[in-house]
Amino acid sequence: MQFDDDAGLDTSEVQDVRGSRIPGGRATVGGGVAGLIALLLGLFFGVGPDQLGLSSGDEEPRASASSLAQVQQTCRSGRDANTEEDCRVVAVVNSVQDFWAQEFERTGGTYTRSPTVFFSERVGTACGTATSAVGPFYCPGDRKVYLDLGFFDELRTKFGAGGGPFAQAYVVAHEYGHHVQDLTGTLDRSQDGRTGANSNAVRVELQADCYAGVWAHHATTTKDESTGRPLITSLTEADIQDGMDAAAAVGDDRIQERFQGRVTPESWTHGSAAQRQQWFHQGYRTGETARCDTFR
């Protein structure tokens, strides 16, 4: 995956609160059974930490002036995105949101941009307080994506994914798929608290995978608003395979087999490895959001 060296990055779409402390936060999801349960339920769940039995505190994260300044100074162009992980995530956020803004406009709608919050260890949100153990998530309460960049290492070391820049892009695009679901009312209509292979929870996640694939299909043709040229200039089949590999690594069956030693479909919240790959590929192959109806 390559970015246009001369394109400018919009760092206003990222809030960096790494290193800040959340006063009064009560959630401490760590190792052991409690941490494992939260991780299994929370990974890419797409709703706030309040759904996971964590703290109901609503402390808003405050961006650190020093960390924000660092991102703003470091992540100025596509050239920076080609060399720095933080900047690559900023660039992916820009590309994903440019695509959805243009897609909503094409279909007569209005897209509301959502910032991604970089955090470390613990973060307060409108959905409650969460730790990094929950994994990346989207909070409908404040319409923000939350991401501890350390998760990308865990995706390889803990979950067995091959890694690569596009594996990271898949994670970001999946979370913005939840934002699209929020804007269209799908999240609100589907949150019934049930789990299982045929549950709405699984259907929501698979649709977000499909939406990530739709963005990937259009990534190299989505024009950056500032330059009129695509921000992403190259996306190879090897990149797509990295995304497929990441999708499989976070399938419920893979996670349960790895951490529980057995597969229990009745507790699934995300779908199997095969299903996640199937729906990501469906979006990538067709490039059509209408082909992402996982609720049929």
Tab-separated table of C-alpha atoms in Angstrom:
chain	number	residue	atom	x	y	z
A	1	MET	CA	0.000	0.000	0.000
A	2	GLN	CA	1.469	3.307	-1.123
A	3	PHE	CA	0.342	6.888	-0.580
A	4	ASP	CA	0.778	9.961	-2.771
A	5	ASP	CA	4.005	11.494	-1.473
A	6	ASP	CA	2.840	15.022	-2.172
A	7	ALA	CA	-0.643	14.760	-0.652
A	8	GLY	CA	-1.302	16.631	2.582
A	9	LEU	CA	-2.665	14.744	5.602
A	10	ASP	CA	-5.584	16.052	7.640
A	11	THR	CA	-4.530	15.471	11.238
A	12	SER	CA	-7.719	17.130	12.504
A	13	GLU	CA	-9.406	13.752	11.967
A	14	VAL	CA	-7.252	12.235	14.738
A	15	GLN	CA	-7.259	13.052	18.451
A	16	ASP	CA	-4.150	11.840	20.254
A	17	VAL	CA	-4.637	11.263	23.992
A	18	ARG	CA	-1.763	8.840	24.465
A	19	GLY	CA	-0.013	9.439	27.743
A	20	SER	CA	-2.961	11.226	29.345
A	21	ARG	CA	-4.603	9.820	32.456
A	22	ILE	CA	-8.335	9.374	32.981
A	23	PRO	CA	-9.176	10.566	36.518
A	24	GLY	CA	-11.564	8.391	38.469
A	25	GLY	CA	-11.729	5.613	35.874
A	26	ARG	CA	-12.659	2.293	37.439
A	27	ALA	CA	-12.218	-0.158	34.599
A	28	THR	CA	-9.172	-2.375	34.904
A	29	VAL	CA	-9.425	-5.128	32.328
A	30	GLY	CA	-6.191	-7.026	32.516
A	31	GLY	CA	-5.059	-10.611	32.428
A	32	GLY	CA	-6.873	-13.676	33.643
A	33	VAL	CA	-10.454	-14.693	32.994
A	34	ALA	CA	-11.969	-11.212	33.289
A	35	GLY	CA	-9.570	-9.762	30.751
A	36	LEU	CA	-10.045	-12.675	28.374
A	37	ILE	CA	-13.837	-12.398	28.484
A	38	ALA	CA	-13.719	-8.679	27.833
A	39	LEU	CA	-11.311	-9.177	24.973
A	40	LEU	CA	-13.347	-11.966	23.380
A	41	LEU	CA	-16.532	-9.924	23.590
A	42	GLY	CA	-15.045	-6.544	22.919
A	43	LEU	CA	-12.702	-7.042	19.996
A	44	PHE	CA	-14.173	-5.101	17.060
A	45	PHE	CA	-17.555	-5.207	18.798
A	46	GLY	CA	-18.511	-1.830	17.461
A	47	VAL	CA	-20.393	-0.586	20.489
A	48	GLY	CA	-19.160	1.171	23.590
A	49	PRO	CA	-17.470	-0.376	26.620
A	50	ASP	CA	-20.723	-0.054	28.578
A	51	GLN	CA	-21.950	-3.058	26.608
A	52	LEU	CA	-19.036	-5.088	27.964
A	53	GLY	CA	-19.750	-4.622	31.658
A	54	LEU	CA	-16.940	-2.125	32.103
A	55	SER	CA	-17.053	1.197	33.913
A	56	SER	CA	-20.032	3.383	33.150
A	57	GLY	CA	-17.939	6.479	33.661
A	58	ASP	CA	-18.237	9.030	30.887
A	59	GLU	CA	-14.968	10.893	31.237
A	60	GLU	CA	-14.121	12.551	27.941
A	61	PRO	CA	-10.548	11.974	26.754
A	62	ARG	CA	-8.507	15.133	26.606
A	63	ALA	CA	-5.968	15.420	23.865
A	64	SER	CA	-2.432	15.903	25.086
A	65	ALA	CA	-0.975	19.079	23.650
A	66	SER	CA	2.444	17.470	23.246
A	67	SER	CA	1.189	14.305	21.560
A	68	LEU	CA	-1.156	16.232	19.263
A	69	ALA	CA	1.650	18.550	18.279
A	70	GLN	CA	3.877	15.561	17.549
A	71	VAL	CA	1.305	14.028	15.190
A	72	GLN	CA	0.678	17.373	13.500
A	73	GLN	CA	4.378	17.992	12.993
A	74	THR	CA	5.269	14.456	11.938
A	75	CYS	CA	2.267	13.583	9.782
A	76	ARG	CA	2.149	16.247	7.123
A	77	SER	CA	2.204	14.368	3.832
A	78	GLY	CA	1.688	11.059	2.118
A	79	ARG	CA	5.462	10.677	2.205
A	80	ASP	CA	5.222	10.560	6.000
A	81	ALA	CA	2.433	7.970	5.744
A	82	ASN	CA	4.745	5.769	3.683
A	83	THR	CA	7.320	5.683	6.472
A	84	GLU	CA	5.584	6.223	9.847
A	85	GLU	CA	2.873	4.003	11.374
A	86	ASP	CA	1.043	6.861	13.117
A	87	CYS	CA	0.921	8.800	9.871
A	88	ARG	CA	-0.218	5.758	7.917
A	89	VAL	CA	-3.228	5.433	10.210
A	90	VAL	CA	-3.977	9.153	9.772
A	91	ALA	CA	-3.825	8.691	5.994
A	92	VAL	CA	-6.129	5.653	6.089
A	93	VAL	CA	-8.625	7.579	8.233
A	94	ASN	CA	-8.518	10.397	5.665
A	95	SER	CA	-9.032	8.017	2.742
A	96	VAL	CA	-11.828	6.035	4.380
A	97	GLN	CA	-13.726	9.169	5.326
A	98	ASP	CA	-13.237	10.758	1.914
A	99	PHE	CA	-14.754	7.631	0.372
A	100	TRP	CA	-17.787	7.543	2.646
A	101	ALA	CA	-18.390	11.280	2.264
A	102	GLN	CA	-18.421	10.839	-1.503
A	103	GLU	CA	-20.532	7.672	-1.308
A	104	PHE	CA	-23.149	9.305	0.908
A	105	GLU	CA	-23.267	12.323	-1.423
A	106	ARG	CA	-23.668	10.038	-4.436
A	107	THR	CA	-26.689	8.388	-2.840
A	108	GLY	CA	-28.242	11.630	-1.635
A	109	GLY	CA	-27.143	11.452	1.977
A	110	THR	CA	-24.834	13.441	4.236
A	111	TYR	CA	-21.813	11.860	5.892
A	112	THR	CA	-20.736	13.138	9.312
A	113	ARG	CA	-17.012	12.759	9.847
A	114	SER	CA	-15.828	10.868	12.908
A	115	PRO	CA	-12.423	11.315	14.551
A	116	THR	CA	-10.177	8.441	15.518
A	117	VAL	CA	-8.811	8.692	19.060
A	118	PHE	CA	-5.304	7.327	19.655
A	119	PHE	CA	-5.016	6.160	23.259
A	120	SER	CA	-2.788	4.028	25.433
A	121	GLU	CA	-3.737	1.732	28.319
A	122	ARG	CA	-7.098	3.280	29.201
A	123	VAL	CA	-9.542	5.791	27.763
A	124	GLY	CA	-12.782	7.458	28.825
A	125	THR	CA	-15.566	7.688	26.267
A	126	ALA	CA	-19.241	8.613	26.097
A	127	CYS	CA	-19.853	4.848	26.244
A	128	GLY	CA	-17.800	4.255	29.387
A	129	THR	CA	-14.176	3.667	30.310
A	130	ALA	CA	-12.204	0.955	28.527
A	131	THR	CA	-8.690	-0.414	28.543
A	132	SER	CA	-6.558	-1.534	25.650
A	133	ALA	CA	-7.605	-5.138	26.339
A	134	VAL	CA	-10.971	-4.415	24.713
A	135	GLY	CA	-9.299	-3.844	21.356
A	136	PRO	CA	-10.303	-1.221	18.772
A	137	PHE	CA	-13.915	-0.087	19.059
A	138	TYR	CA	-16.463	2.450	17.913
A	139	CYS	CA	-18.579	4.412	20.408
A	140	PRO	CA	-21.994	5.490	19.108
A	141	GLY	CA	-22.382	7.844	22.077
A	142	ASP	CA	-19.721	10.244	20.819
A	143	ARG	CA	-19.346	8.834	17.292
A	144	LYS	CA	-15.620	8.245	17.624
A	145	VAL	CA	-13.298	5.366	16.765
A	146	TYR	CA	-10.895	4.364	19.557
A	147	LEU	CA	-7.568	2.724	18.804
A	148	ASP	CA	-4.505	1.757	20.801
A	149	LEU	CA	-1.832	1.387	18.129
A	150	GLY	CA	-0.216	-1.341	20.229
A	151	PHE	CA	-3.071	-3.587	19.101
A	152	PHE	CA	-1.415	-3.979	15.715
A	153	ASP	CA	1.475	-5.812	17.375
A	154	GLU	CA	-0.990	-7.991	19.282
A	155	LEU	CA	-2.779	-8.808	16.047
A	156	ARG	CA	0.405	-10.593	14.991
A	157	THR	CA	1.759	-11.904	18.287
A	158	LYS	CA	-1.465	-12.779	20.115
A	159	PHE	CA	-3.851	-13.583	17.276
A	160	GLY	CA	-1.452	-14.972	14.693
A	161	ALA	CA	-2.131	-12.568	11.818
A	162	GLY	CA	0.623	-11.986	9.301
A	163	GLY	CA	0.530	-8.228	9.766
A	164	GLY	CA	1.428	-5.626	7.187
A	165	PRO	CA	0.212	-2.072	6.549
A	166	PHE	CA	-3.057	-3.147	4.973
A	167	ALA	CA	-3.917	-5.374	7.931
A	168	GLN	CA	-3.884	-2.139	9.923
A	169	ALA	CA	-5.951	-0.394	7.272
A	170	TYR	CA	-8.540	-3.197	7.434
A	171	VAL	CA	-8.935	-2.661	11.189
A	172	VAL	CA	-9.479	1.082	10.739
A	173	ALA	CA	-11.876	0.630	7.816
A	174	HIS	CA	-13.878	-1.965	9.774
A	175	GLU	CA	-14.406	0.469	12.636
A	176	TYR	CA	-15.571	3.157	10.231
A	177	GLY	CA	-17.964	0.573	8.873
A	178	HIS	CA	-19.602	0.735	12.301
A	179	HIS	CA	-19.776	4.515	12.009
A	180	VAL	CA	-21.617	4.127	8.712
A	181	GLN	CA	-23.991	1.678	10.413
A	182	ASP	CA	-24.554	4.238	13.147
A	183	LEU	CA	-25.347	6.998	10.658
A	184	THR	CA	-27.780	4.765	8.746
A	185	GLY	CA	-29.514	3.470	11.888
A	186	THR	CA	-28.360	-0.133	11.502
A	187	LEU	CA	-26.538	-0.211	14.839
A	188	ASP	CA	-29.531	1.065	16.772
A	189	ARG	CA	-31.912	-1.387	15.113
A	190	SER	CA	-29.701	-4.418	15.623
A	191	GLN	CA	-28.502	-4.136	19.242
A	192	ASP	CA	-30.674	-6.734	20.966
A	193	GLY	CA	-28.004	-8.207	23.258
A	194	ARG	CA	-28.104	-11.666	21.687
A	195	THR	CA	-25.116	-13.723	20.660
A	196	GLY	CA	-24.652	-16.728	18.397
A	197	ALA	CA	-23.741	-17.577	14.836
A	198	ASN	CA	-26.993	-16.139	13.450
A	199	SER	CA	-27.312	-13.189	15.837
A	200	ASN	CA	-27.593	-9.542	14.880
A	201	ALA	CA	-24.284	-8.964	16.652
A	202	VAL	CA	-22.545	-11.212	14.119
A	203	ARG	CA	-24.434	-9.697	11.200
A	204	VAL	CA	-23.322	-6.207	12.264
A	205	GLU	CA	-19.678	-7.258	12.353
A	206	LEU	CA	-19.803	-9.044	9.017
A	207	GLN	CA	-21.404	-6.017	7.408
A	208	ALA	CA	-18.629	-3.804	8.804
A	209	ASP	CA	-16.125	-6.228	7.235
A	210	CYS	CA	-17.966	-5.909	3.930
A	211	TYR	CA	-17.931	-2.120	4.177
A	212	ALA	CA	-14.169	-2.269	4.754
A	213	GLY	CA	-13.894	-4.277	1.545
A	214	VAL	CA	-16.019	-1.750	-0.355
A	215	TRP	CA	-13.638	1.027	0.691
A	216	ALA	CA	-10.649	-1.109	-0.348
A	217	HIS	CA	-12.225	-1.596	-3.792
A	218	HIS	CA	-12.370	2.181	-4.284
A	219	ALA	CA	-9.265	3.165	-2.299
A	220	THR	CA	-7.031	3.912	-5.286
A	221	THR	CA	-9.731	5.912	-7.089
A	222	THR	CA	-11.124	7.912	-4.153
A	223	LYS	CA	-9.914	11.463	-4.686
A	224	ASP	CA	-8.388	13.392	-1.829
A	225	GLU	CA	-10.404	16.556	-1.309
A	226	SER	CA	-7.320	18.779	-1.098
A	227	THR	CA	-5.459	17.546	-4.195
A	228	GLY	CA	-8.140	16.028	-6.408
A	229	ARG	CA	-5.910	12.945	-6.688
A	230	PRO	CA	-6.254	9.597	-4.891
A	231	LEU	CA	-4.384	9.624	-1.585
A	232	ILE	CA	-3.693	5.893	-1.958
A	233	THR	CA	-1.800	5.270	-5.190
A	234	SER	CA	-1.181	1.547	-4.985
A	235	LEU	CA	-2.949	-1.437	-3.433
A	236	THR	CA	-1.701	-4.890	-4.382
A	237	GLU	CA	-3.196	-8.347	-4.127
A	238	ALA	CA	-0.627	-9.027	-1.402
A	239	ASP	CA	-2.095	-6.100	0.546
A	240	ILE	CA	-5.607	-7.499	0.170
A	241	GLN	CA	-4.354	-10.880	1.326
A	242	ASP	CA	-2.957	-9.225	4.462
A	243	GLY	CA	-6.437	-7.815	5.103
A	244	MET	CA	-8.039	-11.222	4.528
A	245	ASP	CA	-5.525	-12.780	6.891
A	246	ALA	CA	-6.299	-10.219	9.605
A	247	ALA	CA	-10.037	-10.790	9.160
A	248	ALA	CA	-9.569	-14.526	9.639
A	249	ALA	CA	-7.329	-14.058	12.681
A	250	VAL	CA	-10.143	-12.299	14.563
A	251	GLY	CA	-12.851	-14.776	13.643
A	252	ASP	CA	-14.729	-16.059	16.698
A	253	ASP	CA	-13.771	-19.657	16.018
A	254	ARG	CA	-10.067	-18.820	15.707
A	255	ILE	CA	-10.079	-16.724	18.890
A	256	GLN	CA	-12.033	-19.313	20.881
A	257	GLU	CA	-9.832	-22.163	19.715
A	258	ARG	CA	-6.701	-20.212	20.581
A	259	PHE	CA	-7.795	-18.964	24.013
A	260	GLN	CA	-10.425	-21.500	25.136
A	261	GLY	CA	-9.317	-24.638	23.339
A	262	ARG	CA	-12.841	-25.193	21.986
A	263	VAL	CA	-15.320	-23.488	19.677
A	264	THR	CA	-18.723	-22.417	21.035
A	265	PRO	CA	-20.826	-20.908	18.204
A	266	GLU	CA	-23.649	-19.989	20.592
A	267	SER	CA	-21.443	-17.262	22.086
A	268	TRP	CA	-20.198	-15.794	18.805
A	269	THR	CA	-20.370	-12.024	18.361
A	270	HIS	CA	-18.303	-11.549	15.197
A	271	GLY	CA	-18.586	-14.578	12.947
A	272	SER	CA	-16.178	-17.273	11.901
A	273	ALA	CA	-12.845	-16.710	10.192
A	274	ALA	CA	-14.336	-17.948	6.912
A	275	GLN	CA	-17.346	-15.640	7.209
A	276	ARG	CA	-15.222	-12.592	7.944
A	277	GLN	CA	-13.033	-13.289	4.953
A	278	GLN	CA	-16.067	-13.973	2.779
A	279	TRP	CA	-17.768	-10.676	3.574
A	280	PHE	CA	-14.610	-8.580	3.312
A	281	HIS	CA	-13.972	-10.146	-0.089
A	282	GLN	CA	-17.606	-9.576	-1.079
A	283	GLY	CA	-17.196	-5.853	-0.501
A	284	TYR	CA	-13.805	-5.741	-2.195
A	285	ARG	CA	-14.942	-7.729	-5.234
A	286	THR	CA	-18.150	-5.801	-5.879
A	287	GLY	CA	-17.400	-2.344	-4.499
A	288	GLU	CA	-21.116	-1.974	-3.786
A	289	THR	CA	-22.588	-1.216	-0.376
A	290	ALA	CA	-25.868	-2.755	-1.517
A	291	ARG	CA	-24.086	-6.117	-1.676
A	292	CYS	CA	-23.301	-5.895	2.048
A	293	ASP	CA	-26.739	-6.865	3.329
A	294	THR	CA	-25.825	-9.447	5.974
A	295	PHE	CA	-29.328	-9.300	7.481
A	296	ARG	CA	-31.098	-11.134	4.638
